[in-house]
Coordinates of C-alpha atoms and ligand atoms in Angstrom, one line a residue:
M1 CA -25.1 -24.9 -17.8
S2 CA -22.0 -22.2 -17.6
D3 CA -20.7 -21.2 -14.3
Q4 CA -22.1 -17.6 -13.5
R5 CA -19.5 -16.8 -10.9
P6 CA -17.9 -13.5 -11.4
N7 CA -14.9 -12.8 -13.7
I8 CA -12.0 -11.0 -12.0
L9 CA -9.9 -8.8 -13.6
F10 CA -6.8 -7.5 -11.3
I11 CA -5.2 -4.7 -12.8
M12 CA -1.7 -3.3 -10.7
S13 CA 0.6 -1.1 -11.3
D14 CA 3.8 0.0 -9.8
D15 CA 4.5 3.0 -7.6
H16 CA 1.2 5.0 -8.8
A17 CA 0.2 7.0 -6.0
S18 CA -3.8 7.4 -6.1
H19 CA -2.7 11.4 -5.8
A20 CA -2.0 11.0 -9.5
M21 CA -5.4 9.9 -10.5
T22 CA -8.7 12.4 -11.1
C23 CA -10.7 10.0 -9.2
Y24 CA -8.7 10.9 -6.2
G25 CA -8.6 14.7 -6.8
S26 CA -5.1 14.9 -8.9
R27 CA -4.3 18.5 -9.6
I28 CA -1.9 17.2 -12.1
N29 CA -3.0 15.1 -14.3
Q30 CA -6.0 13.3 -16.1
T31 CA -7.0 9.2 -16.0
P32 CA -9.8 9.3 -18.4
N33 CA -10.1 5.3 -18.4
L34 CA -9.2 5.1 -14.7
D35 CA -12.1 7.4 -13.6
R36 CA -14.2 5.1 -15.7
I37 CA -14.1 2.5 -13.1
A38 CA -14.4 4.7 -10.0
D39 CA -17.3 6.5 -11.6
E40 CA -19.0 2.9 -12.4
G41 CA -18.0 1.3 -8.8
M42 CA -16.7 2.3 -6.1
R43 CA -13.2 4.1 -4.4
F44 CA -11.8 3.2 -1.1
D45 CA -10.3 6.3 0.3
N46 CA -8.3 4.1 2.7
C47 CA -6.4 1.6 1.5
F48 CA -3.1 0.9 3.1
C49 CA -0.1 -1.2 2.6
T50 CA 1.3 -3.0 5.1
N51 CA 4.5 -2.6 4.2
S52 CA 5.7 0.1 1.3
I53 CA 7.8 -1.8 -1.0
C54 CA 7.2 -3.9 -4.2
T55 CA 8.2 -7.4 -3.4
P56 CA 6.6 -7.2 0.1
S57 CA 3.2 -5.7 -1.0
R58 CA 3.3 -8.5 -3.4
A59 CA 3.5 -11.3 -1.1
A60 CA 1.2 -9.8 1.1
I61 CA -1.4 -9.5 -1.3
L62 CA -1.4 -13.1 -2.9
T63 CA -1.2 -15.0 0.8
G64 CA -3.3 -12.7 2.4
T65 CA -0.5 -12.9 5.4
Y66 CA 1.8 -10.1 6.9
N67 CA 5.7 -10.3 5.8
H68 CA 6.8 -11.8 9.1
I69 CA 4.2 -14.5 8.1
N70 CA 5.1 -14.9 4.7
E71 CA 9.0 -14.3 5.3
V72 CA 9.0 -11.6 2.4
T73 CA 10.2 -8.5 4.2
T74 CA 12.4 -7.0 1.8
L75 CA 13.3 -6.7 -1.5
D76 CA 16.0 -9.4 -1.4
T77 CA 13.6 -12.2 0.4
H78 CA 12.0 -13.9 -2.6
M79 CA 8.4 -15.6 -2.1
D80 CA 8.7 -19.5 -1.6
N81 CA 6.1 -20.3 -4.7
S82 CA 4.8 -23.4 -2.6
L83 CA 3.0 -20.9 -0.2
P84 CA -0.7 -21.2 -0.3
T85 CA -2.3 -18.6 -2.3
F86 CA -5.9 -17.0 -3.4
V87 CA -4.7 -17.8 -7.0
K88 CA -4.4 -21.0 -6.2
D89 CA -7.9 -21.6 -4.5
L90 CA -9.2 -19.8 -7.2
H91 CA -7.7 -22.3 -9.6
A92 CA -8.6 -25.3 -7.3
G93 CA -12.1 -23.6 -7.3
G94 CA -12.7 -23.8 -11.3
Y95 CA -11.3 -20.5 -12.2
Q96 CA -8.9 -20.0 -15.3
T97 CA -5.9 -18.1 -14.4
G98 CA -3.4 -15.7 -16.0
M99 CA -0.6 -13.6 -14.7
F100 CA 0.8 -11.0 -17.2
G101 CA 3.4 -8.1 -16.3
K102 CA 5.6 -7.7 -13.3
W103 CA 6.1 -10.4 -10.7
H104 CA 9.3 -9.2 -8.9
L105 CA 8.5 -12.1 -6.6
G106 CA 11.9 -14.3 -7.5
Q107 CA 12.9 -16.3 -10.4
G108 CA 13.6 -20.0 -11.1
P109 CA 11.8 -22.8 -10.4
A110 CA 11.1 -22.1 -6.5
H111 CA 9.9 -18.5 -7.2
E112 CA 8.1 -17.9 -10.6
P113 CA 4.2 -17.9 -10.7
T114 CA 2.3 -21.2 -9.6
G115 CA -1.2 -21.9 -9.4
F116 CA -1.7 -20.1 -13.0
D117 CA -2.5 -21.9 -16.3
D118 CA -0.7 -19.4 -18.0
W119 CA 1.8 -16.5 -17.2
A120 CA 4.4 -14.2 -18.8
V121 CA 6.6 -12.0 -16.3
L122 CA 9.4 -9.9 -16.9
P123 CA 12.7 -10.7 -15.0
G124 CA 12.9 -8.5 -11.8
Q125 CA 12.0 -4.7 -12.6
G126 CA 11.9 -5.8 -16.4
L127 CA 12.4 -2.8 -19.0
Y128 CA 10.3 -0.2 -20.3
H129 CA 11.2 -0.6 -24.0
N130 CA 11.5 -4.1 -25.8
P131 CA 11.5 -5.8 -22.9
I132 CA 12.7 -9.6 -22.2
F133 CA 9.6 -11.7 -20.6
I134 CA 9.8 -15.1 -19.2
F135 CA 7.1 -17.2 -20.5
K136 CA 5.2 -20.4 -18.8
T137 CA 6.2 -23.6 -21.3
E138 CA 5.0 -27.0 -21.1
D139 CA 7.8 -28.1 -19.0
G140 CA 9.1 -25.0 -17.4
S141 CA 10.2 -21.1 -18.8
E142 CA 11.6 -19.6 -21.5
R143 CA 13.0 -16.1 -21.8
R144 CA 13.0 -14.3 -25.0
P145 CA 12.5 -10.3 -26.1
V146 CA 9.4 -8.5 -27.2
H147 CA 9.4 -5.7 -29.6
G148 CA 7.0 -3.2 -28.0
Y149 CA 6.2 -0.9 -25.3
V150 CA 6.1 -2.8 -21.7
T151 CA 2.7 -1.3 -20.9
D152 CA 1.2 -2.1 -24.2
L153 CA 2.6 -5.5 -24.0
I154 CA 1.0 -6.7 -20.7
T155 CA -2.5 -5.4 -21.8
D156 CA -1.7 -7.4 -25.5
M157 CA -1.0 -10.5 -23.4
T158 CA -4.0 -10.1 -21.1
L159 CA -6.1 -9.7 -23.9
D160 CA -4.9 -12.6 -25.8
F161 CA -5.3 -14.8 -22.7
L162 CA -9.3 -13.4 -22.3
A163 CA -9.6 -14.2 -26.1
D164 CA -8.3 -17.5 -26.1
R165 CA -10.6 -18.4 -22.6
D166 CA -12.8 -20.9 -21.9
R167 CA -16.1 -19.3 -22.0
E168 CA -18.0 -21.7 -20.0
R169 CA -16.0 -20.8 -16.8
P170 CA -15.1 -17.9 -14.9
F171 CA -11.7 -16.5 -15.2
F172 CA -8.9 -14.7 -12.9
V173 CA -6.8 -12.6 -14.8
M174 CA -3.6 -10.4 -13.4
C175 CA -2.4 -7.4 -15.6
H176 CA 0.3 -6.2 -13.5
H177 CA 2.1 -3.0 -14.7
K178 CA 5.8 -2.4 -14.5
A179 CA 4.8 1.1 -14.9
P180 CA 5.1 3.8 -13.5
H181 CA 8.3 2.7 -11.8
R182 CA 11.2 4.3 -11.6
H183 CA 12.9 5.3 -14.3
W184 CA 9.6 6.4 -15.3
E185 CA 10.5 5.8 -19.4
P186 CA 7.7 7.3 -21.6
D187 CA 6.9 5.7 -25.0
D188 CA 6.7 8.1 -28.4
K189 CA 2.9 8.2 -27.8
H190 CA 2.9 10.5 -24.8
A191 CA 6.4 11.7 -24.9
H192 CA 4.7 15.0 -25.8
M193 CA 2.4 15.7 -22.9
F194 CA 3.6 18.6 -20.9
L195 CA 5.8 19.9 -23.0
N196 CA 5.3 23.6 -22.7
E197 CA 3.8 23.4 -18.9
D198 CA 4.8 23.5 -15.9
V199 CA 3.1 20.8 -13.6
P200 CA 1.6 22.3 -10.3
E201 CA 4.1 21.3 -7.3
P202 CA 3.0 19.5 -4.2
E203 CA 2.5 21.7 -0.9
T204 CA 5.5 20.0 0.5
L205 CA 8.1 20.2 -2.0
Y206 CA 10.1 22.1 0.2
D207 CA 10.2 20.3 2.9
D208 CA 13.3 20.7 5.3
Y209 CA 12.4 18.1 7.7
S210 CA 12.4 19.9 10.6
N211 CA 10.1 18.9 13.4
R212 CA 11.0 15.4 12.5
A213 CA 12.4 12.2 13.8
S214 CA 15.8 12.2 12.3
A215 CA 14.8 9.6 9.8
A216 CA 13.1 11.9 7.7
G217 CA 16.3 14.1 7.0
A218 CA 18.4 11.0 6.9
A219 CA 16.4 9.6 4.1
E220 CA 18.2 9.9 0.2
M221 CA 15.5 10.4 -2.0
R222 CA 15.1 13.8 -2.6
M223 CA 14.2 15.3 -5.8
G224 CA 17.6 16.3 -7.4
A225 CA 20.0 15.6 -4.8
H226 CA 19.8 11.9 -4.8
M227 CA 19.0 11.5 -8.5
V228 CA 20.7 10.0 -11.4
P229 CA 20.8 11.0 -14.8
L230 CA 18.8 8.1 -15.9
D231 CA 15.7 9.6 -13.7
T232 CA 16.1 13.1 -15.0
K233 CA 16.7 11.9 -18.6
T234 CA 19.9 14.6 -18.6
E235 CA 22.7 15.9 -16.6
I236 CA 21.7 16.6 -13.2
P237 CA 22.6 20.4 -12.4
H238 CA 24.3 19.5 -8.7
D239 CA 25.9 22.7 -8.6
L240 CA 22.3 24.6 -7.8
P241 CA 21.2 25.4 -4.5
E242 CA 19.5 22.3 -3.0
M243 CA 15.7 23.9 -3.4
E244 CA 16.2 25.5 -6.8
L245 CA 17.9 21.9 -8.0
R246 CA 14.7 20.1 -6.3
K247 CA 12.2 22.8 -8.3
W248 CA 14.1 22.0 -11.5
A249 CA 14.3 18.0 -11.0
Y250 CA 10.5 17.9 -10.0
Q251 CA 9.4 19.2 -13.6
R252 CA 11.8 16.7 -14.7
Y253 CA 10.8 13.6 -13.0
I254 CA 6.9 14.1 -12.4
K255 CA 6.0 14.9 -16.3
D256 CA 7.9 11.2 -17.4
Y257 CA 6.0 10.0 -14.4
L258 CA 2.7 11.2 -15.6
R259 CA 3.5 10.5 -19.3
V260 CA 4.0 6.5 -18.0
V261 CA 0.8 6.8 -16.1
A262 CA -1.0 8.2 -19.0
S263 CA -0.1 5.2 -21.0
I264 CA -1.4 2.7 -18.3
D265 CA -4.9 4.5 -18.1
D266 CA -5.2 4.3 -22.5
N267 CA -4.1 0.5 -21.7
V268 CA -6.8 0.3 -19.1
G269 CA -9.2 1.7 -21.2
R270 CA -8.4 -1.3 -23.8
L271 CA -9.2 -3.4 -21.5
L272 CA -12.6 -1.9 -20.2
D273 CA -13.7 -1.8 -24.0
Y274 CA -13.2 -5.2 -24.5
L275 CA -14.8 -6.3 -21.7
D276 CA -18.1 -3.7 -23.0
A277 CA -17.8 -5.3 -26.8
E278 CA -17.7 -9.0 -25.5
G279 CA -20.7 -8.5 -23.0
L280 CA -18.6 -8.9 -20.4
T281 CA -19.0 -5.8 -18.2
E282 CA -21.7 -6.7 -15.6
N283 CA -20.1 -10.2 -14.7
T284 CA -16.8 -9.1 -14.1
I285 CA -15.0 -7.6 -11.3
V286 CA -12.6 -5.1 -12.4
V287 CA -10.0 -3.8 -9.9
Y288 CA -7.3 -1.2 -10.5
T289 CA -4.8 -0.6 -7.4
S290 CA -0.8 -0.2 -7.3
D291 CA 1.5 -2.1 -4.6
Q292 CA 1.9 0.8 -3.0
G293 CA 1.8 5.0 -3.0
F294 CA 4.7 7.2 -3.8
F295 CA 6.2 10.6 -3.1
L296 CA 5.3 12.8 -6.4
G297 CA 7.5 15.1 -4.8
D298 CA 6.0 15.1 -1.8
H299 CA 8.3 16.3 1.3
G300 CA 10.9 16.8 -1.7
W301 CA 10.8 13.0 -2.6
Y302 CA 10.5 10.0 -4.8
D303 CA 10.1 7.1 -3.5
K304 CA 8.1 5.1 -1.2
R305 CA 9.2 3.0 1.8
F306 CA 7.9 5.4 4.8
M307 CA 4.9 5.0 6.5
Y308 CA 3.8 8.7 6.0
E309 CA 0.7 8.9 4.0
E310 CA 1.8 9.5 0.4
S311 CA 3.4 5.8 0.7
L312 CA 1.2 3.9 3.0
R313 CA -1.8 4.9 0.8
M314 CA -2.5 2.6 -2.5
P315 CA -5.3 3.5 -4.6
Y316 CA -8.2 0.7 -5.0
I317 CA -11.3 1.4 -7.0
M318 CA -13.2 -1.9 -7.8
R319 CA -15.9 -2.0 -10.4
Y320 CA -18.9 -4.9 -9.8
P321 CA -22.5 -3.8 -11.3
R322 CA -24.1 -6.5 -9.6
L323 CA -22.9 -5.7 -6.3
I324 CA -21.4 -2.1 -6.3
E325 CA -23.7 1.3 -6.5
A326 CA -22.2 3.4 -9.4
G327 CA -20.1 6.2 -8.2
S328 CA -20.1 4.9 -4.7
A329 CA -17.1 5.5 -1.9
N330 CA -15.6 3.9 1.1
E331 CA -13.8 4.9 3.9
D332 CA -13.0 2.6 6.1
M333 CA -9.5 1.0 6.2
I334 CA -8.6 -1.7 4.2
L335 CA -5.3 -3.4 3.8
N336 CA -3.2 -5.8 0.9
V337 CA -3.8 -8.0 3.2
D338 CA -7.4 -8.0 2.8
F339 CA -7.4 -8.6 -1.2
A340 CA -6.7 -12.4 -0.7
P341 CA -10.0 -13.1 1.1
T342 CA -12.1 -10.7 -0.5
Y343 CA -11.4 -12.4 -3.9
L344 CA -12.4 -15.8 -2.4
E345 CA -15.5 -14.4 -1.1
L346 CA -16.9 -12.9 -4.1
A347 CA -15.9 -16.1 -5.9
G348 CA -17.9 -18.0 -3.4
L349 CA -15.1 -19.9 -2.4
P350 CA -13.9 -20.3 1.8
A351 CA -11.0 -18.4 2.9
P352 CA -8.3 -20.2 4.5
E353 CA -8.1 -20.0 8.2
H354 CA -4.3 -19.0 8.4
Y355 CA -5.5 -15.5 6.4
Q356 CA -4.6 -12.5 8.5
G357 CA -6.7 -10.1 6.2
R358 CA -10.1 -10.1 6.3
S359 CA -12.9 -9.7 3.3
F360 CA -14.4 -6.4 2.6
S361 CA -16.9 -7.5 0.5
P362 CA -19.4 -6.4 2.8
M363 CA -18.4 -2.9 2.0
L364 CA -19.0 -3.4 -1.7
S365 CA -22.8 -3.0 -0.9
G366 CA -22.5 -0.6 1.6
E367 CA -22.3 -2.8 4.9
T368 CA -19.6 -2.3 7.0
P369 CA -19.1 -4.8 10.1
D370 CA -19.9 -3.2 13.3
D371 CA -16.3 -4.8 14.3
W372 CA -14.5 -3.5 11.3
R373 CA -10.5 -2.3 12.3
Q374 CA -10.2 1.1 13.1
S375 CA -6.4 0.8 13.4
M376 CA -4.0 -0.3 11.5
Y377 CA -0.7 -1.9 11.7
Y378 CA 2.7 -1.2 9.5
R379 CA 6.2 -2.4 9.3
Y380 CA 9.1 -1.7 7.3
W381 CA 11.9 -4.1 7.6
M382 CA 14.7 -3.2 4.8
H383 CA 17.0 -0.9 6.7
K384 CA 18.7 1.7 4.8
T385 CA 19.3 -0.4 1.8
H386 CA 19.1 2.1 -1.6
H387 CA 17.3 5.0 0.0
N388 CA 18.5 5.2 3.8
V389 CA 15.2 4.9 4.9
Y390 CA 15.3 3.5 8.6
A391 CA 13.6 0.5 9.8
H392 CA 10.2 1.0 11.5
Y393 CA 6.8 0.4 12.7
G394 CA 3.4 1.9 13.8
I395 CA 0.1 2.6 14.1
R396 CA -2.6 4.6 12.0
T397 CA -5.9 4.9 13.3
H398 CA -8.5 7.4 11.2
R399 CA -6.8 10.7 13.0
Y400 CA -3.1 9.7 14.4
K401 CA -0.3 7.9 13.3
L402 CA 2.7 7.0 15.7
I403 CA 5.8 5.6 14.4
Y404 CA 8.9 3.9 16.1
Y405 CA 12.2 3.8 14.1
Y406 CA 13.8 1.3 15.5
A407 CA 16.7 1.6 13.1
D408 CA 18.1 -2.0 13.1
A409 CA 18.5 -4.4 10.4
L410 CA 17.8 -7.2 12.5
G411 CA 19.3 -9.7 10.4
Q412 CA 17.0 -9.3 7.5
T413 CA 18.6 -10.2 4.1
G414 CA 18.9 -7.1 1.8
A415 CA 18.9 -4.7 5.0
I416 CA 22.1 -3.3 6.0
D417 CA 23.7 -3.6 9.5
E418 CA 23.8 -0.3 10.7
T419 CA 22.0 0.5 14.0
Y420 CA 20.6 3.7 15.4
E421 CA 18.9 5.3 18.7
P422 CA 15.1 4.5 18.3
E423 CA 13.0 7.3 17.9
W424 CA 9.2 8.2 17.8
E425 CA 6.8 10.3 16.0
L426 CA 3.4 11.2 16.0
F427 CA 1.2 13.2 13.9
D428 CA -2.0 14.7 14.1
L429 CA -3.4 14.0 10.9
E430 CA -6.5 15.9 11.2
Q431 CA -4.4 19.1 12.7
D432 CA -1.4 18.3 10.0
P433 CA -2.2 16.2 7.3
Y434 CA 1.1 17.1 5.5
E435 CA 2.9 15.3 8.6
L436 CA 5.1 17.8 9.3
N437 CA 5.0 18.1 13.1
N438 CA 6.2 15.7 15.1
V439 CA 4.2 15.8 18.6
V440 CA 5.1 12.8 20.5
D441 CA 6.9 14.8 23.4
D442 CA 4.0 17.3 23.6
P443 CA 2.5 17.0 26.7
A444 CA -0.7 17.5 25.4
Y445 CA -0.9 14.6 23.6
A446 CA 1.1 12.0 26.2
E447 CA -2.0 10.1 27.4
L448 CA -2.7 9.8 24.0
V449 CA 0.6 8.0 23.2
L450 CA 0.4 6.0 25.8
E451 CA -2.8 4.6 24.1
L452 CA -1.7 4.5 20.9
K453 CA 1.6 2.3 21.6
D454 CA -0.8 -0.2 23.9
E455 CA -3.2 -0.4 20.9
M456 CA 0.1 -1.2 18.5
H457 CA 1.4 -3.3 20.8
R458 CA -2.2 -5.2 20.5
L459 CA -1.8 -5.2 16.9
Q460 CA 1.3 -6.4 16.4
A461 CA 0.5 -9.5 19.0
Q462 CA -2.3 -10.4 17.1
V463 CA -0.7 -10.7 13.8
G464 CA 1.9 -12.6 15.7
D465 CA 5.3 -10.0 15.1
E466 CA 7.2 -9.3 17.9
R467 CA 8.4 -5.8 19.1
Y468 CA 11.7 -4.1 19.1
H469 CA 13.7 -5.2 22.5
L470 CA 13.9 -1.5 23.1
D471 CA 10.5 -0.6 22.7
V472 CA 9.4 -0.9 26.4
D473 CA 6.6 0.6 28.0
Ligands
CA1 CA1 6.3 -0.9 -6.2

């Protein structure tokens, strides 16, 4: 008799913010195929990353541990591929495993994918058009360029893996898109979208960074001002006044971003159609997520890194008809470190003791454990590099967010060694959902600040991380 355990199709994109998905209430685009996953499954409304940047988030997902444990704290700390991952456990447990697309955890024998029956990955960030792929071979790997558009190609490879599978055993396959990562290069099929219309602007596009710690104003990721011609696909009129330039650059940027997202959506539709045609829909878990969120002109920015909502929040939708009620939603806080134990539990395999995340599989049938987390810990380590975002850590509860910018590289590989005076921010997300008003020094919140600091330090110690030496009670 064949193995009846569920298949898992794990689709992840790079930098796709949930507010560019219709099922999350997007005002700026349509994503009918992603919406199919949500409509036929569950939408998680509070899925957060523990470090909002590509390489670290991927390491947290694969290992079920925080970045100070897996040592992938920045873009320049590549993952040791001898570390235990949930994929290796699935493989050892009888799953056939594949990985296609963006890996971004390092290259060469010490960093390339392990635990997969087959894989093909982009070197580093990879290219949108006619990309080079690194293919698994009998005795290692080989590189060769492939003609086509990257999102189509990654989907083709995933479909080829599924077509060639052993039908007696369950599969786990990662279809991990490069898109919609900078520099947002659409294919011809979607280049015509939004041509004669303006995309609605976000509420905080013209943010002047007042009433915040200095980190927000110091960040170098503003629409226009901190872009290069590759971002806008044309020369940037830097002589325009800042806010006019921001308005202009937003339209150039967001249209390309959404065109690139539209290609992901089409390709997700191809995968869902394949599952339907093969009779696999009932017994296949389909996940769509992204390695973190992204600023879509919010606060006048592109990029991520900050613990602010648009960057912290990951889209996470999951379909599994055997367990999940169609059209359901969940508001519990789930984290990227929770994915590994969740997938293992759904596959009927034990989670290793050292995992720091927790399986949220009970929530799939509407049962939240009584002792589920009410707060989460976050840490961004890559001080200043690329966009001048200061290193910080913090805590988010359902209502509040406390951030401590310790602003120190602490010797992390890839961080810039310039240290600034630490600063705090507190946001009351109920009163101030756009995080425009830091109330950390407001006497009305003094007691709450102490409580949140205690809770943050408790979480920090619980996951084995160390507080900054100037962060004293
Ligand atoms: Ca990313």
